[in-house]
PDB file of C-alpha atoms in Angstrom:
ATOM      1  CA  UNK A   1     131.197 102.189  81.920  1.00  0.00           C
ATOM      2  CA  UNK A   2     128.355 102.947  79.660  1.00  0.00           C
ATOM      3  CA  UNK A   3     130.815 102.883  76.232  1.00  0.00           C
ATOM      4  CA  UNK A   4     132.335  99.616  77.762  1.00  0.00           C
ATOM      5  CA  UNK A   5     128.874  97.513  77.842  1.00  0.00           C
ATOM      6  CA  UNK A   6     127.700  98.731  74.334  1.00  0.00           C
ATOM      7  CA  UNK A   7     130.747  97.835  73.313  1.00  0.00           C
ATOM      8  CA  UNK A   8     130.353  94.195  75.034  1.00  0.00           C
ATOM      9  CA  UNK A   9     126.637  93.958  73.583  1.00  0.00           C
ATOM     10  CA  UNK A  10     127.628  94.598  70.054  1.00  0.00           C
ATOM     11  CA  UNK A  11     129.716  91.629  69.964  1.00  0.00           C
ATOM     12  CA  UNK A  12     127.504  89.079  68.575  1.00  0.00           C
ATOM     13  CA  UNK A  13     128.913  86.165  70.809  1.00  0.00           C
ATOM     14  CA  UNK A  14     128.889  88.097  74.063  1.00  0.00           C
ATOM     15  CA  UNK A  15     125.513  89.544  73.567  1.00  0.00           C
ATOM     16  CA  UNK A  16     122.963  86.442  74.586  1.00  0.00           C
ATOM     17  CA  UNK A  17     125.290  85.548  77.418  1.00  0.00           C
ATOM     18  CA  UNK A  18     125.183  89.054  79.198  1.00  0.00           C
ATOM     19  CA  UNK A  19     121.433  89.616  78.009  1.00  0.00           C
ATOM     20  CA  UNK A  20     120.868  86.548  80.578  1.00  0.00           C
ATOM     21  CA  UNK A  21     123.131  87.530  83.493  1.00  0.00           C
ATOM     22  CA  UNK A  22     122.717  91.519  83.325  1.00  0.00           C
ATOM     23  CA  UNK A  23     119.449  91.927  85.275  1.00  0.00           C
ATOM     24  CA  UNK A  24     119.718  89.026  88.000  1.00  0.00           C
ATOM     25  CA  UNK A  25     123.322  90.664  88.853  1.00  0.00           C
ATOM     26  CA  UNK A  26     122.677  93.748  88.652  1.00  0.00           C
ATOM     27  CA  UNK A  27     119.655  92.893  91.303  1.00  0.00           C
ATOM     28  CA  UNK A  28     122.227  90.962  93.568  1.00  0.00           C
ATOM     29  CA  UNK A  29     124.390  93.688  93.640  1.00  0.00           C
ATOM     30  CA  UNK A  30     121.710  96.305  94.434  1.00  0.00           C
ATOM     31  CA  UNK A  31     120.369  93.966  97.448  1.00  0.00           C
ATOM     32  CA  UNK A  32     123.959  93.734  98.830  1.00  0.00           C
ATOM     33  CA  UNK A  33     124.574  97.705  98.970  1.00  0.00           C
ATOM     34  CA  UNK A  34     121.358  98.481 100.248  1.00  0.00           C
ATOM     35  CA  UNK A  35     121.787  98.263 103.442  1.00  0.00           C
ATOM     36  CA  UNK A  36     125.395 100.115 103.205  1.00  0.00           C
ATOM     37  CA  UNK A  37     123.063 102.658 101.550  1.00  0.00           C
ATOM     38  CA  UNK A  38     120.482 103.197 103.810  1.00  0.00           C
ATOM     39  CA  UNK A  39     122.884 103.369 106.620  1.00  0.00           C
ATOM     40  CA  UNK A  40     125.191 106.184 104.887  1.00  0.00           C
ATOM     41  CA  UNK A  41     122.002 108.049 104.625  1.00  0.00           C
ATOM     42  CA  UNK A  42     120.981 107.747 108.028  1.00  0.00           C
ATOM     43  CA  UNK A  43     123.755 108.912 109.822  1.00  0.00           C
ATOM     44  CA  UNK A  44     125.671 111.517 107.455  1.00  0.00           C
ATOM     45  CA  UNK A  45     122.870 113.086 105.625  1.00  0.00           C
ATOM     46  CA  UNK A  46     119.479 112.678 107.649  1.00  0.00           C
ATOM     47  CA  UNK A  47     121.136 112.570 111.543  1.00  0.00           C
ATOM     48  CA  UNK A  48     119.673 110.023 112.580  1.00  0.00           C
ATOM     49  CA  UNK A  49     122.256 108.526 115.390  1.00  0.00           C
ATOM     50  CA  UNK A  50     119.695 107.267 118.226  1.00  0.00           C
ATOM     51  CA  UNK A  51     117.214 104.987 116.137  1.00  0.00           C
ATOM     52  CA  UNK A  52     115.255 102.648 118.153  1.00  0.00           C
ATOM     53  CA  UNK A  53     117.267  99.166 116.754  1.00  0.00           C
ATOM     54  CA  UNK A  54     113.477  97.508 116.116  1.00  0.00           C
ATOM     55  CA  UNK A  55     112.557 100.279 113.997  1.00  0.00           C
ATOM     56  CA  UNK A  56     116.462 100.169 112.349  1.00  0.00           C
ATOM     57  CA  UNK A  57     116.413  97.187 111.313  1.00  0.00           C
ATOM     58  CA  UNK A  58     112.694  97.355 109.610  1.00  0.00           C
ATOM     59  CA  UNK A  59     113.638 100.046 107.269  1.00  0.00           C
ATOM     60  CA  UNK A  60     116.760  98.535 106.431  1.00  0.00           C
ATOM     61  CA  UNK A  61     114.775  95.779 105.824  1.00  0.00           C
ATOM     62  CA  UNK A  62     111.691  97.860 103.652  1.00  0.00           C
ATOM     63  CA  UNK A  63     114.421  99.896 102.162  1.00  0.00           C
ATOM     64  CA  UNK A  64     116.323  96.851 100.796  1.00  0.00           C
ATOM     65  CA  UNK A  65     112.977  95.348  99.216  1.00  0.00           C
ATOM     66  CA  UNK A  66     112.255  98.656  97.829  1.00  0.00           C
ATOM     67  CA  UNK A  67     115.688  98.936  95.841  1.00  0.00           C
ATOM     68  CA  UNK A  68     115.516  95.267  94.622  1.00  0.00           C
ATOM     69  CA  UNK A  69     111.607  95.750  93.807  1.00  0.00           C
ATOM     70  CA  UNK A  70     112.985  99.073  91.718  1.00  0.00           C
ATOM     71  CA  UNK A  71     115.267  96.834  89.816  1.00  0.00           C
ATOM     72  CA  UNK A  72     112.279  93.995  89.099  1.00  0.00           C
ATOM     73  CA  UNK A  73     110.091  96.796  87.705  1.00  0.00           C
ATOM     74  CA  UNK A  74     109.764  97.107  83.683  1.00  0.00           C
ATOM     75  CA  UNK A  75     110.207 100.672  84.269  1.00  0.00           C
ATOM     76  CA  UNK A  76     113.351 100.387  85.822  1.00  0.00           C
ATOM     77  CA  UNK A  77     114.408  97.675  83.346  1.00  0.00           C
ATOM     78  CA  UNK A  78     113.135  99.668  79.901  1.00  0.00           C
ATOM     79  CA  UNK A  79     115.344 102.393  81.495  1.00  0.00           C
ATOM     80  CA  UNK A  80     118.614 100.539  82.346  1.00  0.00           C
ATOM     81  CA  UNK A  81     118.811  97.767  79.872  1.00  0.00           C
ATOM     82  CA  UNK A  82     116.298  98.492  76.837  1.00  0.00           C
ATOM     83  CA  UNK A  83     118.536 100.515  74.659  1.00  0.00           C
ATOM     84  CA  UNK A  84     121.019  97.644  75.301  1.00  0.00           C
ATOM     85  CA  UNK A  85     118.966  94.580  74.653  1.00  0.00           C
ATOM     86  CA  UNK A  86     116.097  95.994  72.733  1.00  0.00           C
ATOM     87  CA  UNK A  87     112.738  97.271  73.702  1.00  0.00           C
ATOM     88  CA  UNK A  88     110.960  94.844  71.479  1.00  0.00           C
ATOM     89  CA  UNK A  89     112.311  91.851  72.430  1.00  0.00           C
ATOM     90  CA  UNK A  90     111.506  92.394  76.180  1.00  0.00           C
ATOM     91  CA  UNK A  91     108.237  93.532  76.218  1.00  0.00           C
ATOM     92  CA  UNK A  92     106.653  90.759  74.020  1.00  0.00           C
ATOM     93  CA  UNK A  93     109.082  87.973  76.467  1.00  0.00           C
ATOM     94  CA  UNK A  94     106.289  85.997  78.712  1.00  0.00           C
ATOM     95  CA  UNK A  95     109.144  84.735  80.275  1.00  0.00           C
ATOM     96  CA  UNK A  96     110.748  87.305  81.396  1.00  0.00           C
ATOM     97  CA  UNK A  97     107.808  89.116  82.987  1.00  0.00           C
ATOM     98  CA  UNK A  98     107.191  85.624  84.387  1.00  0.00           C
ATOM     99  CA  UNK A  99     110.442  85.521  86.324  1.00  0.00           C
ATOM    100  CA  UNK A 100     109.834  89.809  87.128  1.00  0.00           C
ATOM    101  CA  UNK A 101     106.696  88.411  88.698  1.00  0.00           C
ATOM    102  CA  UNK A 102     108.606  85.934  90.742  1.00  0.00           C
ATOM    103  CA  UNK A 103     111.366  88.587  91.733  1.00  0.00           C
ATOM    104  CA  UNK A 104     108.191  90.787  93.012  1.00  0.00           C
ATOM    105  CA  UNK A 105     107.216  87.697  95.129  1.00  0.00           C
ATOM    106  CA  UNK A 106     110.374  87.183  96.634  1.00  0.00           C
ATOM    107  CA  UNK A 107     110.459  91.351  97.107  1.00  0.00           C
ATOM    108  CA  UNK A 108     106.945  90.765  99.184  1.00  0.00           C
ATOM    109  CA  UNK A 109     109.011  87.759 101.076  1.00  0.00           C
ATOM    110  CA  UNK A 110     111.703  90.446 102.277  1.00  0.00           C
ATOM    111  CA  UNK A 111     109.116  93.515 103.765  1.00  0.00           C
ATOM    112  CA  UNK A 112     109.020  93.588 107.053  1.00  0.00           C
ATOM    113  CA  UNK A 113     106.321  92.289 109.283  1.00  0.00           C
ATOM    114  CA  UNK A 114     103.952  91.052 107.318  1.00  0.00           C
ATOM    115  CA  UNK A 115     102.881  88.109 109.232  1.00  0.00           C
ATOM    116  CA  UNK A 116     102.203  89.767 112.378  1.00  0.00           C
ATOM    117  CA  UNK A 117     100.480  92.664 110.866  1.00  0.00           C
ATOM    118  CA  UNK A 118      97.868  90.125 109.649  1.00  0.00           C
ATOM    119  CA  UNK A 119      97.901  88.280 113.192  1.00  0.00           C
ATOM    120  CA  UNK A 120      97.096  92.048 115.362  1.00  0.00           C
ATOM    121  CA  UNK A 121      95.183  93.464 112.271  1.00  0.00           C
ATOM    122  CA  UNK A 122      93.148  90.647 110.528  1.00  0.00           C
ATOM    123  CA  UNK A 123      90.450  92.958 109.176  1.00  0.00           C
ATOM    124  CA  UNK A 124      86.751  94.359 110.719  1.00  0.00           C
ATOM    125  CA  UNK A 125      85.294  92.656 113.567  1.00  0.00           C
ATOM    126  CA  UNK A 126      81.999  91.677 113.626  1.00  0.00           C
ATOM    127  CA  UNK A 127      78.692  94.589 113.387  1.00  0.00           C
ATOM    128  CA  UNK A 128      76.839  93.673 116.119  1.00  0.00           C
ATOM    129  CA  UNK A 129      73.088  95.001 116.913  1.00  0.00           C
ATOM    130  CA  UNK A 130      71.961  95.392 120.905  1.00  0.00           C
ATOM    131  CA  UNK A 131      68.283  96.106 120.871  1.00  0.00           C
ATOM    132  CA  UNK A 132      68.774  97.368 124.365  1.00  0.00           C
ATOM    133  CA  UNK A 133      71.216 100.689 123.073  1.00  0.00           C
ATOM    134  CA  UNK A 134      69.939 101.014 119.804  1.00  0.00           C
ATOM    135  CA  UNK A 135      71.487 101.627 116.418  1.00  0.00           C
ATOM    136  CA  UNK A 136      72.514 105.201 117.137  1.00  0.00           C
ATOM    137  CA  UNK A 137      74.318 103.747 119.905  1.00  0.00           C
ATOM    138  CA  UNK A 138      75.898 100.643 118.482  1.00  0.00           C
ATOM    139  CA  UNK A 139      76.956 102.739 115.458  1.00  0.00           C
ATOM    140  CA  UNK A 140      78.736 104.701 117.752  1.00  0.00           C
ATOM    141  CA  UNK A 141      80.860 102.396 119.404  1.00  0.00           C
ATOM    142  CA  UNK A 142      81.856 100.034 116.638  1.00  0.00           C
ATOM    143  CA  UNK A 143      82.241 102.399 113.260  1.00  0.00           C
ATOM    144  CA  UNK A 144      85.596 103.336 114.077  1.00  0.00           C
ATOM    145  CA  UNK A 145      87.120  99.571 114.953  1.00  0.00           C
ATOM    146  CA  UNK A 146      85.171  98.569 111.684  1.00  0.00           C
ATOM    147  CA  UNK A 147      86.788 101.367 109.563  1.00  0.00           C
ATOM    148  CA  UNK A 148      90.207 100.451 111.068  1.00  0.00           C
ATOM    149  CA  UNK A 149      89.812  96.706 110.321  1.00  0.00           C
ATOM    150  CA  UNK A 150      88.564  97.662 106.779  1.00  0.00           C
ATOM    151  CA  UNK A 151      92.117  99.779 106.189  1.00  0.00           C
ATOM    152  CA  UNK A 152      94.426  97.396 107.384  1.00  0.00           C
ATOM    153  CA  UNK A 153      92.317  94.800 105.326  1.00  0.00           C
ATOM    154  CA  UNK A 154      92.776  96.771 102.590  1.00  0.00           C
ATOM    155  CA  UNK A 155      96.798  97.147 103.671  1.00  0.00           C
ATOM    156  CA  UNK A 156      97.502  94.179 103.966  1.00  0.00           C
ATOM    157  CA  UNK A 157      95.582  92.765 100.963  1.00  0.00           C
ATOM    158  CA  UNK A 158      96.653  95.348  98.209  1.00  0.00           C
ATOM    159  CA  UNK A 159     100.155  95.730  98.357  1.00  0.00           C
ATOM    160  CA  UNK A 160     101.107  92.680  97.076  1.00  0.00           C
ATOM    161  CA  UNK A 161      99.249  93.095  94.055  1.00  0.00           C
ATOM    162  CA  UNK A 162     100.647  96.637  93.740  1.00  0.00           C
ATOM    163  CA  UNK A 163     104.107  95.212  93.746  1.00  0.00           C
ATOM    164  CA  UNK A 164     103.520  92.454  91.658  1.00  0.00           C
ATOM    165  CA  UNK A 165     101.623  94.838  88.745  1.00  0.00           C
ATOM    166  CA  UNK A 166     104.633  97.632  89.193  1.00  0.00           C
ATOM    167  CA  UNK A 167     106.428  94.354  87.486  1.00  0.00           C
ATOM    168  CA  UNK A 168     104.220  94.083  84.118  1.00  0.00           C
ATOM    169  CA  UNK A 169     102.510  98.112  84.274  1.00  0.00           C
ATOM    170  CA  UNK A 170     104.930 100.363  82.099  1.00  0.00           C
ATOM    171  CA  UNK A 171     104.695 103.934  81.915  1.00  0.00           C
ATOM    172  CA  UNK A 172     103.110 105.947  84.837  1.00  0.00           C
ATOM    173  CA  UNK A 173     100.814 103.173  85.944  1.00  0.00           C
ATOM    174  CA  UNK A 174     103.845 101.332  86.906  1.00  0.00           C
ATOM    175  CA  UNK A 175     105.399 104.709  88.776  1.00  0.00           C
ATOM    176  CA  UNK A 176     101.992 104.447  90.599  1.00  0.00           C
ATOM    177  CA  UNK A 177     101.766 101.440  91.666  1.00  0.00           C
ATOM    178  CA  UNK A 178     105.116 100.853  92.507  1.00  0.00           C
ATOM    179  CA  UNK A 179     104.929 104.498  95.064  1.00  0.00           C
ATOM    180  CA  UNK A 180     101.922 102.790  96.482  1.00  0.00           C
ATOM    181  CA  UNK A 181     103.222  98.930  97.120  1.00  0.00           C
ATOM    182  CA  UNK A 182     106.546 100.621  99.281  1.00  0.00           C
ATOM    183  CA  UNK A 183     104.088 103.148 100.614  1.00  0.00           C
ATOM    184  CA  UNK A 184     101.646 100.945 102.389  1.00  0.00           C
ATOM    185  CA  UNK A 185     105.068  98.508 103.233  1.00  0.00           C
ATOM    186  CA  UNK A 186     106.279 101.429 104.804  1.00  0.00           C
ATOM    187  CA  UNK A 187     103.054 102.047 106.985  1.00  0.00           C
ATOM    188  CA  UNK A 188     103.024  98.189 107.679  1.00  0.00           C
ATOM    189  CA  UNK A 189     106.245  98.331 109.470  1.00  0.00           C
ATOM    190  CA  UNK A 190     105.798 101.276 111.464  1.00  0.00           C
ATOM    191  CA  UNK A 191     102.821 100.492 112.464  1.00  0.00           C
ATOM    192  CA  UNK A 192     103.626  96.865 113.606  1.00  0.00           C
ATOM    193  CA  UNK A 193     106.930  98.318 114.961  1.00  0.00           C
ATOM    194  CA  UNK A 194     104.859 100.174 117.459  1.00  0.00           C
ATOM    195  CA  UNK A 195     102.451  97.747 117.977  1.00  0.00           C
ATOM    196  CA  UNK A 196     104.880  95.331 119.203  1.00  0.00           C
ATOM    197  CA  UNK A 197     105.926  97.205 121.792  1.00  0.00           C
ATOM    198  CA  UNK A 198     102.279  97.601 123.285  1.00  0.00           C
ATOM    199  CA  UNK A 199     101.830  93.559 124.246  1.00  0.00           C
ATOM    200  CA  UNK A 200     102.119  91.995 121.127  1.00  0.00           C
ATOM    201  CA  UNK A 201     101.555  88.433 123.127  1.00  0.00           C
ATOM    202  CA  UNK A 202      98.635  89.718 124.950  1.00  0.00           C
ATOM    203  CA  UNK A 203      97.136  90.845 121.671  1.00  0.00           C
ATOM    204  CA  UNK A 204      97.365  87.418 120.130  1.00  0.00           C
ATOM    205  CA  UNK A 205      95.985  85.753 122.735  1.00  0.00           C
ATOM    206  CA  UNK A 206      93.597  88.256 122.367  1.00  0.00           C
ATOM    207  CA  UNK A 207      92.831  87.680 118.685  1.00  0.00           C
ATOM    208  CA  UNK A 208      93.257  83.860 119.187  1.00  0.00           C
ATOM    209  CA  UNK A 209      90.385  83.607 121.800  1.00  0.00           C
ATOM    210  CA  UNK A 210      88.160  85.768 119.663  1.00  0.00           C
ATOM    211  CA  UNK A 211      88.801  83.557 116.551  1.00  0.00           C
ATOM    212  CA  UNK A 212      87.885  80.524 119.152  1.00  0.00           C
ATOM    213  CA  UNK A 213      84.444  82.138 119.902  1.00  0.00           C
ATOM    214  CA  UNK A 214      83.720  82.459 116.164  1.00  0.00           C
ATOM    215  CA  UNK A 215      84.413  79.435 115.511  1.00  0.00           C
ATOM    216  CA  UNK A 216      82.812  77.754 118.199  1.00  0.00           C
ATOM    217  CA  UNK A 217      79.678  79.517 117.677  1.00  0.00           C
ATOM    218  CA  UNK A 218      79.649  78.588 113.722  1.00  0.00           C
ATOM    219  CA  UNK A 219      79.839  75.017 114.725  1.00  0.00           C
ATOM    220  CA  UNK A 220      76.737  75.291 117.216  1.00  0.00           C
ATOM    221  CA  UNK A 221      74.731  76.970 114.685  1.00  0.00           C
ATOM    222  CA  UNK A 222      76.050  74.386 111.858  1.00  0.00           C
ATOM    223  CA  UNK A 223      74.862  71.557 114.532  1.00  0.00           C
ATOM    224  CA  UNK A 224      71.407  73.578 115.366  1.00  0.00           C
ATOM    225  CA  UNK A 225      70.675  73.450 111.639  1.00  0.00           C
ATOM    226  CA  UNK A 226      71.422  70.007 111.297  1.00  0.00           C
ATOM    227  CA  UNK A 227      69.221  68.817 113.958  1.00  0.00           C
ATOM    228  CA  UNK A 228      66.126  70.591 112.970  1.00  0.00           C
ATOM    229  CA  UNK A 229      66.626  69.435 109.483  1.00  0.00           C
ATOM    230  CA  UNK A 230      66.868  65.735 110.443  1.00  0.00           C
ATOM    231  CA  UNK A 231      63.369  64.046 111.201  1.00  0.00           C
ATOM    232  CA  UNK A 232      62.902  62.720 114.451  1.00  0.00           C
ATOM    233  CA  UNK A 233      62.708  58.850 114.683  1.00  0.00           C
ATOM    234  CA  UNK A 234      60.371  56.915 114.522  1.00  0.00           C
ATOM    235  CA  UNK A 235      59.998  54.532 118.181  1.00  0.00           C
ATOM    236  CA  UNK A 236      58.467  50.792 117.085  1.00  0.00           C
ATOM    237  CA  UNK A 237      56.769  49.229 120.396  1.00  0.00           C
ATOM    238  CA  UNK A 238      58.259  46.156 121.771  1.00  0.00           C
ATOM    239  CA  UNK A 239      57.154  43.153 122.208  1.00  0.00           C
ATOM    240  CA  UNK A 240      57.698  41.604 125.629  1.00  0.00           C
ATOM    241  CA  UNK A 241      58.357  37.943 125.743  1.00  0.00           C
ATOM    242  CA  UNK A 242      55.541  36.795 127.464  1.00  0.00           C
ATOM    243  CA  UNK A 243      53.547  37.827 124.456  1.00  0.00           C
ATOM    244  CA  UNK A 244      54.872  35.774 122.761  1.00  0.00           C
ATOM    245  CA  UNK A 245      56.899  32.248 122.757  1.00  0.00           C
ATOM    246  CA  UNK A 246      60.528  31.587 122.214  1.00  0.00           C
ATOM    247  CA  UNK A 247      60.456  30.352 118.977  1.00  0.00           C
ATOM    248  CA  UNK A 248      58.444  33.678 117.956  1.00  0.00           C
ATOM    249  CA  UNK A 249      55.207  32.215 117.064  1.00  0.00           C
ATOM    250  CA  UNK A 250      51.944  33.743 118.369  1.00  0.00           C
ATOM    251  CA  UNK A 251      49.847  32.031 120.725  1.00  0.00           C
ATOM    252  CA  UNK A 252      46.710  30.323 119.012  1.00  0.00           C
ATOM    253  CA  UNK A 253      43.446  31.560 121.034  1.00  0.00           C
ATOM    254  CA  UNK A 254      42.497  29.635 123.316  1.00  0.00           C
ATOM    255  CA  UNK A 255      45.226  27.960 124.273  1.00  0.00           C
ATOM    256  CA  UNK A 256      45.974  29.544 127.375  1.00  0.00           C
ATOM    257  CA  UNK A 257      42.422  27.816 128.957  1.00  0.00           C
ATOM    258  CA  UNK A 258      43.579  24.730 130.984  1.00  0.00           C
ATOM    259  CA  UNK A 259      41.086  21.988 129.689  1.00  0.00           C
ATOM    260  CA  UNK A 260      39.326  19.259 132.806  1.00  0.00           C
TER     261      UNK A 260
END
């Protein structure tokens, strides 16, 4: 197979035309057998017959975007295709590491719950400071909620960038951060996986009424602000109409005295 596509790339007319298809089927073809794949390995080399069908069908679903996100990678591609189409011409090509960039995006598209790892885990909650139990105290019962926020922060934040540099890195810097973008994908969907069976709905409601508070209690402090700032109006007195006449004109002195 390898004789048969040097052969194919020597030919001057068949090179450009396979230098464009290559990589985007070869990608195809590696997202359609990946799931064959995965399941072969389950059952006839690792034993695994009684998976729970929620966690089954998110590491089909990481191990899919793992393969295809293997493929994207210039590693991968230097490896596969450079002696075929030429180190050179790939590596100084802004478009194809534009379109590897894109294929990274779409990779970050296919691991498996994202969205409601964000929703249960959106990051540290608030330090707060009770005079009453003092700092000993408060550090106590909010360091480890704060350090748990702060890693799935950090989760959820840095493994698309890991995946997307895996696509333009070469060498071991891409190895590195392509192990640590399917790493922390891998932790994302276990962790959710289990998660969701503990009350997911309760725990958006949860995170929903919380976000509420915050909110509501910016926009009172917002509106506090404001009305201190502002200057307080000045009240002009009125003046009653028997002061004066109809028309608007003061009354000449005097002329109130009734004359014999």
């Amino acid at each position: 197979m390898g004789g048969l596509l040097k052969f194919l790339f020597r030919i001057p007319l068949v090179k450009p035309v396979l230098a464009r298809i290559s990589r985007p089927l070869f990608r195809i073809l590696l997202g359609l057998i990946a799931v064959p794949i995965f399941r072969f390995l389950c059952r006839r080399i690792l034993r695994f017959q009684d998976l729970d069908q929620e966690l089954e069908k998110d590491l089909e679903q990481w191990f899919k975007a793992s393969l295809v996100l293997l493929a994207a990678t210039k590693n991968m591609e230097m490896a596969l295709f450079g002696e075929l189409l030429g180190a050179e011409d790939d590596l100084g090509n802004p478009w194809i590491t534009g379109l590897r960039i894109m294929m990274a995006i779409g990779v970050i598209e296919l691991m498996p719950d994202q969205a409601l790892f964000a929703l249960i885990h959106p990051g540290p909650p608030p330090l707060c400071y009770k005079k009453e139990l003092g700092l000993f105290r408060c550090l106590q019962d909010h360091w480890y909620p704060f350090l748990k926020g702060l890693v799935c922060q950090h989760l959820n934040r840095s493994s698309p960038v890991f995946a997307i540099l895996c696509t333009i890195f070469l060498g071991p810097a891409g190895w590195i951060c392509y192990g640590l973008a399917i790493t922390q994908y891998l932790i994302i969907g276990l962790v959710t996986s289990r998660d969701r069976a503990v009350d997911v709905l309760s725990q958006f409601e949860e995170q929903v009424s919380l976000q509420r508070k915050q909110l509501e209690h910016e926009l009172n402090k917002q509106g506090e602000t404001s009305s201190a700032a502002s200057p307080a109006p000045v009240s002009t007195p009125e003046v009653s109409s028997l002061d004066s006449p109809a028309g608007g004109q003061p009354i000449p002195e005097g002329a109130d005295q009734v004359t014999g």
